Coordinates of C-alpha atoms in Angstrom, one line a residue:
Chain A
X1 CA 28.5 -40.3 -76.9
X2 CA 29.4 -37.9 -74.2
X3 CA 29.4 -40.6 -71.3
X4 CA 31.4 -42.8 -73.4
X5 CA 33.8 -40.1 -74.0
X6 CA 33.9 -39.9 -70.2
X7 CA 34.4 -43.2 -69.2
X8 CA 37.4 -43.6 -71.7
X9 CA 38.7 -40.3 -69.9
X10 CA 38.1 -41.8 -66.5
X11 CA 39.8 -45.2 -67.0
X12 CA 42.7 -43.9 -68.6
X13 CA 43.6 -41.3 -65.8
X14 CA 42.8 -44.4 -63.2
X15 CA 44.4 -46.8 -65.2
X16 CA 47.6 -44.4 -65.0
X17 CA 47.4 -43.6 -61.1
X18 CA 46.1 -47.1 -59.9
X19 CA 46.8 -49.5 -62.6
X20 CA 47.7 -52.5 -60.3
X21 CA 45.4 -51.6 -57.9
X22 CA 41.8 -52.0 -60.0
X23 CA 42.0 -56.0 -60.2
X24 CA 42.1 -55.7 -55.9
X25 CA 39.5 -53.1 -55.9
X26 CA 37.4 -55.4 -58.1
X27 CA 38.0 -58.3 -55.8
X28 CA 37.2 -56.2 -52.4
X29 CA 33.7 -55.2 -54.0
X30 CA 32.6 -58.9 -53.9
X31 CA 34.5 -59.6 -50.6
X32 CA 32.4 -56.4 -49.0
X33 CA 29.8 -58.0 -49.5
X34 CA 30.1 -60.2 -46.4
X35 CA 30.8 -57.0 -44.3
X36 CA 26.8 -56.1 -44.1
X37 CA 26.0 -59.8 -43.0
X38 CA 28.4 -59.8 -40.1
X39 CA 27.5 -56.5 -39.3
X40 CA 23.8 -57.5 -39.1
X41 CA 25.0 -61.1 -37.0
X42 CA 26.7 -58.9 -34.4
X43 CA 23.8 -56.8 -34.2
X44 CA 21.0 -59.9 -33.5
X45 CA 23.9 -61.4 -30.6
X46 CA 23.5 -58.1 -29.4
X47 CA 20.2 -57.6 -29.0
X48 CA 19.2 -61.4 -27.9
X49 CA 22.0 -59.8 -24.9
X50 CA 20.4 -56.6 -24.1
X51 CA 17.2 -59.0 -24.0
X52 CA 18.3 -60.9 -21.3
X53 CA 19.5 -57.9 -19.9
X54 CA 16.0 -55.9 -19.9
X55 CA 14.9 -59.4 -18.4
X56 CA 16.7 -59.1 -15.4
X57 CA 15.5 -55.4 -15.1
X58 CA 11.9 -56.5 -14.9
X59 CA 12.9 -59.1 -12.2
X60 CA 14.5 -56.1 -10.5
X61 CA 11.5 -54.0 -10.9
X62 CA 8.9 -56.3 -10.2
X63 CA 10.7 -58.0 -6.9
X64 CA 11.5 -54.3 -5.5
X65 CA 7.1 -53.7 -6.1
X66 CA 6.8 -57.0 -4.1
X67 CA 8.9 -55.3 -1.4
X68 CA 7.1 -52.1 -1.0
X69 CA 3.9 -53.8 -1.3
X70 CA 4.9 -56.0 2.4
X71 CA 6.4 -52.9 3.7
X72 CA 9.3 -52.5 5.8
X73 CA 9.2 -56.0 7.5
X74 CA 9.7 -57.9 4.0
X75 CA 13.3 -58.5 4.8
X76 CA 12.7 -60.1 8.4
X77 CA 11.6 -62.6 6.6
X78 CA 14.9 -65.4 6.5
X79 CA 13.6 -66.3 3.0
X80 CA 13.2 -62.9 1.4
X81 CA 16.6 -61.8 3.3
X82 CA 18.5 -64.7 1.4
X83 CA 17.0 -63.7 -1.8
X84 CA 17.8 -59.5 -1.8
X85 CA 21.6 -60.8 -0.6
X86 CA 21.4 -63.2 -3.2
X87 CA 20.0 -60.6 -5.9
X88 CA 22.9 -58.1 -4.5
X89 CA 25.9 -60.7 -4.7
X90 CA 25.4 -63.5 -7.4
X91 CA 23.0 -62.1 -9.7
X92 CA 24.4 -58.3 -10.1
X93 CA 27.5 -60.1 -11.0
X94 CA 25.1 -61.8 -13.7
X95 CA 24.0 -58.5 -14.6
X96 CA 27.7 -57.2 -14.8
X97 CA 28.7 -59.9 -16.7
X98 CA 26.0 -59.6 -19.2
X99 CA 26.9 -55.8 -19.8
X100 CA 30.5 -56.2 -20.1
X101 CA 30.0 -59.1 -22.6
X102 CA 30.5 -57.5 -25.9
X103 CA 31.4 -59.7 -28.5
X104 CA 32.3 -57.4 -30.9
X105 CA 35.8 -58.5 -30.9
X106 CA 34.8 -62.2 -32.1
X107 CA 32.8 -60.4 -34.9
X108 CA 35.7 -58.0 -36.3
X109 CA 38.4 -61.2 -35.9
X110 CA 36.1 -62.9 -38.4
X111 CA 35.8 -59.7 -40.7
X112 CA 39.5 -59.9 -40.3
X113 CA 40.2 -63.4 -41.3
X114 CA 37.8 -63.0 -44.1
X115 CA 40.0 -60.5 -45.6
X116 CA 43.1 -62.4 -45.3
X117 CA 41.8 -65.3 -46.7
X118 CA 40.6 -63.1 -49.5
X119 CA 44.1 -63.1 -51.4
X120 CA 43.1 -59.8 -51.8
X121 CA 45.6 -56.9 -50.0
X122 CA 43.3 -54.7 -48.4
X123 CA 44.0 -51.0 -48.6
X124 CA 45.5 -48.8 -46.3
X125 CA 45.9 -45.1 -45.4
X126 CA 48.6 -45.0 -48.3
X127 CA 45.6 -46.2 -50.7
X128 CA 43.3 -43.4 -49.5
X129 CA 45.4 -40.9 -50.0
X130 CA 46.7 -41.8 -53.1
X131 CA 43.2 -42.4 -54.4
X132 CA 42.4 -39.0 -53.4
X133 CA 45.5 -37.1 -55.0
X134 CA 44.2 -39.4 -58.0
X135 CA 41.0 -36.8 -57.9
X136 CA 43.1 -33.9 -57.5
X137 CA 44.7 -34.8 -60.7
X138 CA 41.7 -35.6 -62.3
X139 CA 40.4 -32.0 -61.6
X140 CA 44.3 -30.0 -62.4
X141 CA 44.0 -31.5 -66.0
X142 CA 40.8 -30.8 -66.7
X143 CA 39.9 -27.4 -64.4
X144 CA 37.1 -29.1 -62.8
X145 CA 34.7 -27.5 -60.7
X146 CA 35.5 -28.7 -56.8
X147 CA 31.3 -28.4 -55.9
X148 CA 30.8 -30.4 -58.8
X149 CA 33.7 -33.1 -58.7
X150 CA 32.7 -33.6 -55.0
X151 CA 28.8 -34.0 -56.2
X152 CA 30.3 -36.9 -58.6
X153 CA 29.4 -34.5 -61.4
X154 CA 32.0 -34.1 -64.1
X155 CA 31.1 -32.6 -67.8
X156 CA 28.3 -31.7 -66.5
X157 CA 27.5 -35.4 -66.4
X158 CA 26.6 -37.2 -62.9
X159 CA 29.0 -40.0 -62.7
X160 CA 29.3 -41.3 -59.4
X161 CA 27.6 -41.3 -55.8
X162 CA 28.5 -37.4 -54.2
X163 CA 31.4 -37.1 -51.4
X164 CA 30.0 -36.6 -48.0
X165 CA 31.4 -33.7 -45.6
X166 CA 34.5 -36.4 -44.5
X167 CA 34.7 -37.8 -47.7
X168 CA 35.4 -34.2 -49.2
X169 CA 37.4 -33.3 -46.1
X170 CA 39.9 -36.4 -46.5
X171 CA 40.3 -34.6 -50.0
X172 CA 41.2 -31.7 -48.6
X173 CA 43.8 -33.2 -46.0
X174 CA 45.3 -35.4 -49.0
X175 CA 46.0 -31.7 -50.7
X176 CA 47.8 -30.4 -47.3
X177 CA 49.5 -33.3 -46.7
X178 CA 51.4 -32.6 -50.1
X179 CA 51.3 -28.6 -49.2
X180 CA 49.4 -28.5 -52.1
X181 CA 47.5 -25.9 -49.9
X182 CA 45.5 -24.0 -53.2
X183 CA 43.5 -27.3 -53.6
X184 CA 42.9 -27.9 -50.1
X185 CA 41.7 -24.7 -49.6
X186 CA 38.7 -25.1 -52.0
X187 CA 37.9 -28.8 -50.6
X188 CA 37.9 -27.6 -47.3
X189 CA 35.6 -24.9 -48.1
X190 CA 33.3 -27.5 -50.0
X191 CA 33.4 -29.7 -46.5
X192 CA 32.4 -26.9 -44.6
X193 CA 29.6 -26.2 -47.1
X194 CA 28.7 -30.0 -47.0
X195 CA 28.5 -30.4 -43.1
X196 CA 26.0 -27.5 -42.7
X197 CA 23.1 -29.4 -44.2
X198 CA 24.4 -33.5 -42.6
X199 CA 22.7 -34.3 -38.9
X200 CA 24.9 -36.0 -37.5
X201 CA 27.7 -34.0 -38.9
X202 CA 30.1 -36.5 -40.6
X203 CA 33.0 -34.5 -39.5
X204 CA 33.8 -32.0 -36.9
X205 CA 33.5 -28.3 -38.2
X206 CA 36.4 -27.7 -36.1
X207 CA 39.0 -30.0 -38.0
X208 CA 38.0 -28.2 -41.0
X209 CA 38.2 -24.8 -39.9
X210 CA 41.9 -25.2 -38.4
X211 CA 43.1 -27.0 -41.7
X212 CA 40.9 -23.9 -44.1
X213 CA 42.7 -21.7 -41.7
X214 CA 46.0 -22.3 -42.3
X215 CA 45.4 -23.1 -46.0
X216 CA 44.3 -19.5 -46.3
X217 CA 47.1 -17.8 -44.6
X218 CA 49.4 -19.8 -47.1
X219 CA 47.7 -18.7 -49.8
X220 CA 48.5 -15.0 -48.5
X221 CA 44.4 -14.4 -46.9
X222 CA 46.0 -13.6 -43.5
X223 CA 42.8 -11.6 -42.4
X224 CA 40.5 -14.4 -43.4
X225 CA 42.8 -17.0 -41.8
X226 CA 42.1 -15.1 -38.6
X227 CA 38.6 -14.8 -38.3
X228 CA 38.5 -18.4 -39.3
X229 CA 40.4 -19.1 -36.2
X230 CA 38.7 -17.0 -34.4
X231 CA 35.7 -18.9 -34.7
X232 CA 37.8 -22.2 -34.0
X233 CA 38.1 -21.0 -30.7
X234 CA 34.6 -20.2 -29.9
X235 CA 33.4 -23.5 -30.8
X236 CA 35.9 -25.4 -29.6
X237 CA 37.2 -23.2 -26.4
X238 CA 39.4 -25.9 -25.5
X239 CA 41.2 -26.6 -28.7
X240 CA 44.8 -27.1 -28.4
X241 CA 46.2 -24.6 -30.5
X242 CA 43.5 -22.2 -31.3
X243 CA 44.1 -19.4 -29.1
X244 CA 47.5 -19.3 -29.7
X245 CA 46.7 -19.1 -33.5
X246 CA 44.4 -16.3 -33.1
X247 CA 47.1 -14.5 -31.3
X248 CA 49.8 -15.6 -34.1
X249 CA 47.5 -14.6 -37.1
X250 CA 47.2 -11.0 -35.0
X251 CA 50.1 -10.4 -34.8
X252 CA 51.1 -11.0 -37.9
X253 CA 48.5 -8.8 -39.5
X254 CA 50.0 -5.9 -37.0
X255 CA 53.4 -6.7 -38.4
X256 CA 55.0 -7.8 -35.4
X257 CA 58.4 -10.2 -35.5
X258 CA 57.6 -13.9 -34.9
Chain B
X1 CA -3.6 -65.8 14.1
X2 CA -1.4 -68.3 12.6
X3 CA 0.0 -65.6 10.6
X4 CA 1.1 -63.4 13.4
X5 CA 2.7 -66.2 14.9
X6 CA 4.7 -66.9 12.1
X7 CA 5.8 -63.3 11.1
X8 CA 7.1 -63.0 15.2
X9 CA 9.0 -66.5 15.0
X10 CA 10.4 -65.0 11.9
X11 CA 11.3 -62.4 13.1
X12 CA 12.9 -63.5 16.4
X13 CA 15.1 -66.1 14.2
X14 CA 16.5 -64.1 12.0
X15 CA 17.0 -61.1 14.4
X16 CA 18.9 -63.5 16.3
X17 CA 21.3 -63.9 13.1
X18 CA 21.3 -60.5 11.3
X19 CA 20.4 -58.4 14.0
X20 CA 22.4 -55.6 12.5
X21 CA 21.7 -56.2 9.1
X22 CA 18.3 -55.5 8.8
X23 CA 18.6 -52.0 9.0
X24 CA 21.1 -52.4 6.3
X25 CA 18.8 -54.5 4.3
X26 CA 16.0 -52.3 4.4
X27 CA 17.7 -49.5 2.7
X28 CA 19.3 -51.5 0.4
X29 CA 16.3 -52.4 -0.9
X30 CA 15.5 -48.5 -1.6
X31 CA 18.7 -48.5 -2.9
X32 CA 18.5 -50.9 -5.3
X33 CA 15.4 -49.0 -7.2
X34 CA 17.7 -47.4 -8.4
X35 CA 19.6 -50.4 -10.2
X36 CA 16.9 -51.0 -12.5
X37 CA 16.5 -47.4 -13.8
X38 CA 20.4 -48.0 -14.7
X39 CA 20.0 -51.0 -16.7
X40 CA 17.8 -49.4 -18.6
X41 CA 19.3 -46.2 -19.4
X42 CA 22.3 -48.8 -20.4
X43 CA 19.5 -50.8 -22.9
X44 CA 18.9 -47.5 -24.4
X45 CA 22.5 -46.1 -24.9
X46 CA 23.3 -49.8 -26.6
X47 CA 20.1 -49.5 -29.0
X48 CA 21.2 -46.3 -29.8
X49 CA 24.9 -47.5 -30.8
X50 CA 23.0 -50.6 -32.4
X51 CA 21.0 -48.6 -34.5
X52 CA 24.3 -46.5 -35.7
X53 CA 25.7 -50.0 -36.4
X54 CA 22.6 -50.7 -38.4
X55 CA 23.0 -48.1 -40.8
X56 CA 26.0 -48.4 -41.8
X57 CA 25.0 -51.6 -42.9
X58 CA 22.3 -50.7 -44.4
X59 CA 25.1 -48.3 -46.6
X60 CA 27.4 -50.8 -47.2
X61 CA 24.5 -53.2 -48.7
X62 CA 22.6 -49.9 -50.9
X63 CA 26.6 -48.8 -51.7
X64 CA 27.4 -52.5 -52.7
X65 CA 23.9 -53.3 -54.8
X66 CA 24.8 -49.8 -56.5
X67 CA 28.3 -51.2 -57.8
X68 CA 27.1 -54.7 -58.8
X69 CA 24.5 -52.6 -61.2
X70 CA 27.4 -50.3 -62.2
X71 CA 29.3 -53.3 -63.3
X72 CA 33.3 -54.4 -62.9
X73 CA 34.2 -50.7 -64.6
X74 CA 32.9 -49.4 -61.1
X75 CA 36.0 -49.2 -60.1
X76 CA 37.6 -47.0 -62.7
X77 CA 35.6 -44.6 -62.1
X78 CA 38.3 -42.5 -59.5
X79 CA 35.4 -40.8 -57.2
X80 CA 34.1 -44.6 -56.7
X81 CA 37.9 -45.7 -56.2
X82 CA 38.0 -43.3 -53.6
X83 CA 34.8 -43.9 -51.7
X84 CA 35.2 -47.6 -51.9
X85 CA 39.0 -47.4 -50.7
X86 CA 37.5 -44.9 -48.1
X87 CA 35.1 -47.3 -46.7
X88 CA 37.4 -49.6 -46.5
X89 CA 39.8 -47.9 -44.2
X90 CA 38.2 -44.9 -42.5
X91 CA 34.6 -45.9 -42.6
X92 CA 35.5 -49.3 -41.3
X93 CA 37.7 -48.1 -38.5
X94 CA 34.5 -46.3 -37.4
X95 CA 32.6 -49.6 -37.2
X96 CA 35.1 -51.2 -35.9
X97 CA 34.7 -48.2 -32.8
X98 CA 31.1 -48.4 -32.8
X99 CA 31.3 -52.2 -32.4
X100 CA 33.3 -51.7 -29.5
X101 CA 32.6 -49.4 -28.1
X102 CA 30.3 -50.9 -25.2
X103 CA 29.4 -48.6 -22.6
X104 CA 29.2 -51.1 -19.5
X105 CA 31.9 -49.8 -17.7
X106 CA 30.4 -46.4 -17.2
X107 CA 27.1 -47.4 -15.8
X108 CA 28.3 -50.1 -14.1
X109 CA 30.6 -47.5 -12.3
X110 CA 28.1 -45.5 -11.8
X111 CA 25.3 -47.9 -9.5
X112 CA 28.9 -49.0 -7.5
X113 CA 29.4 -45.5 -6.9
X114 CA 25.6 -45.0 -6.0
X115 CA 26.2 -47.6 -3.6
X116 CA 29.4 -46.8 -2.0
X117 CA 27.6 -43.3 -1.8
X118 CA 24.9 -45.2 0.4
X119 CA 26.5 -45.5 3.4
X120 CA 25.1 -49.2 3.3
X121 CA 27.9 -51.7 3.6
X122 CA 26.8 -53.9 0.6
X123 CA 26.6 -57.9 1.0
X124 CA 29.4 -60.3 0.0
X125 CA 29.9 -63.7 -0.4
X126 CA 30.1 -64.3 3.5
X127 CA 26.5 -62.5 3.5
X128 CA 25.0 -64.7 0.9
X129 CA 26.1 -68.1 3.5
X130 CA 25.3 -66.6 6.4
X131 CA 21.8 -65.9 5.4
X132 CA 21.0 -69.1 3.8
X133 CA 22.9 -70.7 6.8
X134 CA 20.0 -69.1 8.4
X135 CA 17.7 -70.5 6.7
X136 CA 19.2 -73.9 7.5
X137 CA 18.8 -73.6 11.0
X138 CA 15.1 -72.2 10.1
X139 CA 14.6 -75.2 9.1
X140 CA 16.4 -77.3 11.3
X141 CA 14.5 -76.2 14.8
X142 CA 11.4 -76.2 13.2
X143 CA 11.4 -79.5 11.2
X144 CA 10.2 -78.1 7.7
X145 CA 10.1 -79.8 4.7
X146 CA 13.2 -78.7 2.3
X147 CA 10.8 -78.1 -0.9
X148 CA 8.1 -76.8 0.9
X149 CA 10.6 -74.0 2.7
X150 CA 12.2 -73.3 -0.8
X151 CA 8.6 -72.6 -2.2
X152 CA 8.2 -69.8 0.6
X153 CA 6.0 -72.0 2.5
X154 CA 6.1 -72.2 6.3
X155 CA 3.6 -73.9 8.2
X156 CA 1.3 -74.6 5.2
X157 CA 1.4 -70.6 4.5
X158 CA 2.8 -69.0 1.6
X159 CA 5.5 -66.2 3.4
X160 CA 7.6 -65.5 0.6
X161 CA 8.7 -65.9 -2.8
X162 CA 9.7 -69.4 -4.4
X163 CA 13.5 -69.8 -4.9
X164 CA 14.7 -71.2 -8.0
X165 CA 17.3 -73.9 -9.1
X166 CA 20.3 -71.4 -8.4
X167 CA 19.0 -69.9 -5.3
X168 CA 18.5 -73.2 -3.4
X169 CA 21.6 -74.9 -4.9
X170 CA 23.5 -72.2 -2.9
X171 CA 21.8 -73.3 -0.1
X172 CA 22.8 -76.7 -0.6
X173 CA 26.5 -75.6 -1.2
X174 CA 26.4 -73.3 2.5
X175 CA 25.4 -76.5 3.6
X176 CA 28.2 -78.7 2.0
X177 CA 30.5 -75.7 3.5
X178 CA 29.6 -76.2 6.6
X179 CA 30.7 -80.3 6.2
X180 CA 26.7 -80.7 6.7
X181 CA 26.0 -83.2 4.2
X182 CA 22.6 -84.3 5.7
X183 CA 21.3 -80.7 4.4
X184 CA 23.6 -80.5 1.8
X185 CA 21.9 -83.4 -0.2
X186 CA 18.2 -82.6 0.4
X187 CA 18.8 -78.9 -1.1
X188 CA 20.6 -80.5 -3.8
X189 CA 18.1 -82.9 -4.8
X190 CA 15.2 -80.1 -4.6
X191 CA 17.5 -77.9 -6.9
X192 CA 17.5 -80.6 -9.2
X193 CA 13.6 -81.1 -9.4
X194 CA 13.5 -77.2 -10.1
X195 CA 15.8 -77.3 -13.1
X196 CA 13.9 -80.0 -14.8
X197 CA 10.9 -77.2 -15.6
X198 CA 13.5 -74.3 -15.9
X199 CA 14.0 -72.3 -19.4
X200 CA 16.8 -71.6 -19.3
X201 CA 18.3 -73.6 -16.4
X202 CA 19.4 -71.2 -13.5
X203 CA 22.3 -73.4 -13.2
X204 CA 23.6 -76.3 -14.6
X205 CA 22.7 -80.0 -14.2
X206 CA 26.2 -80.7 -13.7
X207 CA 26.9 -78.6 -10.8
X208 CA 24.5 -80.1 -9.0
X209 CA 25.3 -83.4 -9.7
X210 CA 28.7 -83.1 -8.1
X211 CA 27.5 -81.8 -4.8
X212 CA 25.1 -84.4 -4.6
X213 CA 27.1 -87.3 -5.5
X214 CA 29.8 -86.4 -2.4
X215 CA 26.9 -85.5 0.1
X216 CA 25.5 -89.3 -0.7
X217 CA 28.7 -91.0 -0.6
X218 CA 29.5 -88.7 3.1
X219 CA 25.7 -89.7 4.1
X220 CA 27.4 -93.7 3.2
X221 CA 25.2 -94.6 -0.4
X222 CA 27.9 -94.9 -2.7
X223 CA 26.0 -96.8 -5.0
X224 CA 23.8 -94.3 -6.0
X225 CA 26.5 -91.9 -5.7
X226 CA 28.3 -93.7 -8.0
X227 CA 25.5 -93.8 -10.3
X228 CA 24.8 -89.9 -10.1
X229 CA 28.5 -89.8 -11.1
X230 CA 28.1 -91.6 -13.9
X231 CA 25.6 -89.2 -15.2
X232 CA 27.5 -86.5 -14.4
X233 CA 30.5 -88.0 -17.1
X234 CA 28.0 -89.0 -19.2
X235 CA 26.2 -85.4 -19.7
X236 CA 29.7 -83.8 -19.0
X237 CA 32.2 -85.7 -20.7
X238 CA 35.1 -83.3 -20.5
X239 CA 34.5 -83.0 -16.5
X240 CA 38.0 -82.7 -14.9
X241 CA 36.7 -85.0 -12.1
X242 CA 34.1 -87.1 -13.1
X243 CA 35.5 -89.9 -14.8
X244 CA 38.2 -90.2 -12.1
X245 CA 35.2 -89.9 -8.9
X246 CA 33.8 -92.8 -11.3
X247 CA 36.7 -95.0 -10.5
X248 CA 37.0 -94.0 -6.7
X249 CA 33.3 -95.0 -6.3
X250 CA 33.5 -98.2 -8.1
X251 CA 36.8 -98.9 -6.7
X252 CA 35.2 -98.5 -3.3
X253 CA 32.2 -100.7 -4.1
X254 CA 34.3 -103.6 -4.8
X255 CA 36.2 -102.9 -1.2
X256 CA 39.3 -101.9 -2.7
X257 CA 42.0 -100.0 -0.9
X258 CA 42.3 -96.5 -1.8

């Protein structure tokens, strides 16, 4: 009962936010479904390349051991000359032209025409964001937990796959880009929880900090704002605007004029 | 005995042509241990971005599988809404980076600046003909047999690695170079026995075929010129020459002016 309850919920606060948008998103689940098989194509063309490549390294090794082994007069030999100089001129440029050739671009232009030839407009960073001020909604109306909403729990009822650190932080950056800096606060904070336990991290603690920072000093936490920033700039000593935040939280707190 | 001699008349020859580059090619060849060490660290960087590659496809499938079990109301769920847009845009873009993001560049600057940092002036092209135009007049003063010199054999001995298809077609073509047509042909024709049992050819059929074609029509058999030419359109049919050498060599048979 309660999970149908939910659903109804859910699809009448999507159906209000994205109402044209759910046929596409429909449509781009089945055409993502090609994305993993390209993905895995590019990935065998790669490797039959780094093959070739690791070839050539053995040939490398092996002929160098051949050298040593005759000893210094191995390249007063007219045959063996010819073959280093032909090693050092025609084959490295073999060897450079395997490395460089990366054909990653042939892959994505046919990910690319896939998608156009889908009929289906894929979505932009408009869509993101408006998909993620649709969850800030979602959570104003109903006072939901931010831990919980980013664990795909609402009601007490697991309904979704949870947010990731970026996932939450791209929440959070949604909130600030409509100043809406009481919710980014709190999804920022949840980030910075989430990154703490992810290896690799899926987003830099940094970016969170400086966006927690200055969603703190908006809320009026000037003190916290600082040693927030303060921390910036230790793990990130070369950030472009940390110092000069630390100084500007200081001397804020010590009443200075600005 | 016979190998002493040997090594000496070796010796002599070729110090007569690179006398100064034999101290040069000896430390190149310390040098270039140091090449294959680089290609592999390069193999293992690209795994590593392969393997990155690999599972985000691995998501993408797992993600995908999870919606088609879900059903078509996936998508008004807003927290999948949002992950799937997500993946679309930002998660892609990263992809997208990963896929391109081929690291040739900086290894490949790195041996050049290992060898500029070698005080070894490395070979060029010029090298590459002047020591197989060594090897030409190797062969020339002492009368030796063109497949049994590219095998590394000298005076029944085995002095050397074999060259392959490639390596003694550029022989043949600092031959053709040189307007010596005589040598020209018999290189050619040995690089074309060697390609027969190559996997994957060192070069291709049709580069040889040209070369040898001209050095039989300049050596006056135009007939079987003419019929190596016709191979050569018939295996390459979009040749830019062929067909037209086709019509000079038949023209020529049937004592036309030209």
């Amino acid at each position: 009962m309660r999970l149908i309850f939910l659903s109804s919920l859910l699809l009448s606060l999507v159906a209000a936010d994205l109402f044209t948008a759910i046929a596409d998103l429909e449509h781009m689940l089945g055409a993502e479904k090609g994305v993993a098989n390209v993905i895995d194509d590019y990935i065998v063309a790669e490797q039959k390349r780094l093959n070739d490549l690791r070839k050539y390294a053995e040939e490398y090794t092996s002929r160098n051991l051949h050298a040593e082994n005759v000893g210094p007069e191995f390249v007063t030999n007219p045959i063996n000359a010819y073959l280093l100089i032909k090693r050092l001129t025609t084959e490295w440029k073999k060897v450079e032209n395997i490395m460089l050739n990366n054909r990653a671009e042939g892959f994505i232009k046919n990910i690319t025409e896939t998608r156009s030839k889908s009929l289906v407009k894929f979505p932009g960073e408009d869509d993101l964001s408006g998909a993620a001020v649709a969850l800030l909604r979602l959570q104003d109306t109903y006072k939901l937990d931010t831990a919980d909403l980013s664990n795909g729990i609402i009601g007490g009822e697991k309904v979704s796959n949870k947010l990731n650190g970026h996932d939450t932080f791209e929440v959070g950056r949604a909130a600030y880009n409509q100043k809406d800096y009481y919710h980014c606060l709190m999804w920022m904070q949840v980030a910075l929880n989430k990154i703490e336990n992810e290896n690799p991290k899926s987003v830099e603690e940094s970016e969170i900090l400086e966006y927690l920072a200055y969603s703190l000093y908006q809320q009026g936490n000037v003190r916290r704002a600082l040693a927030l920033t303060k921390r910036l700039a230790k793990i990130s000593p070369n950030h472009p605007r940390a110092k000069g935040n630390v100084k500007w939280y200081e001397d804020m707190l010590q009443g200075k004029d600005m």
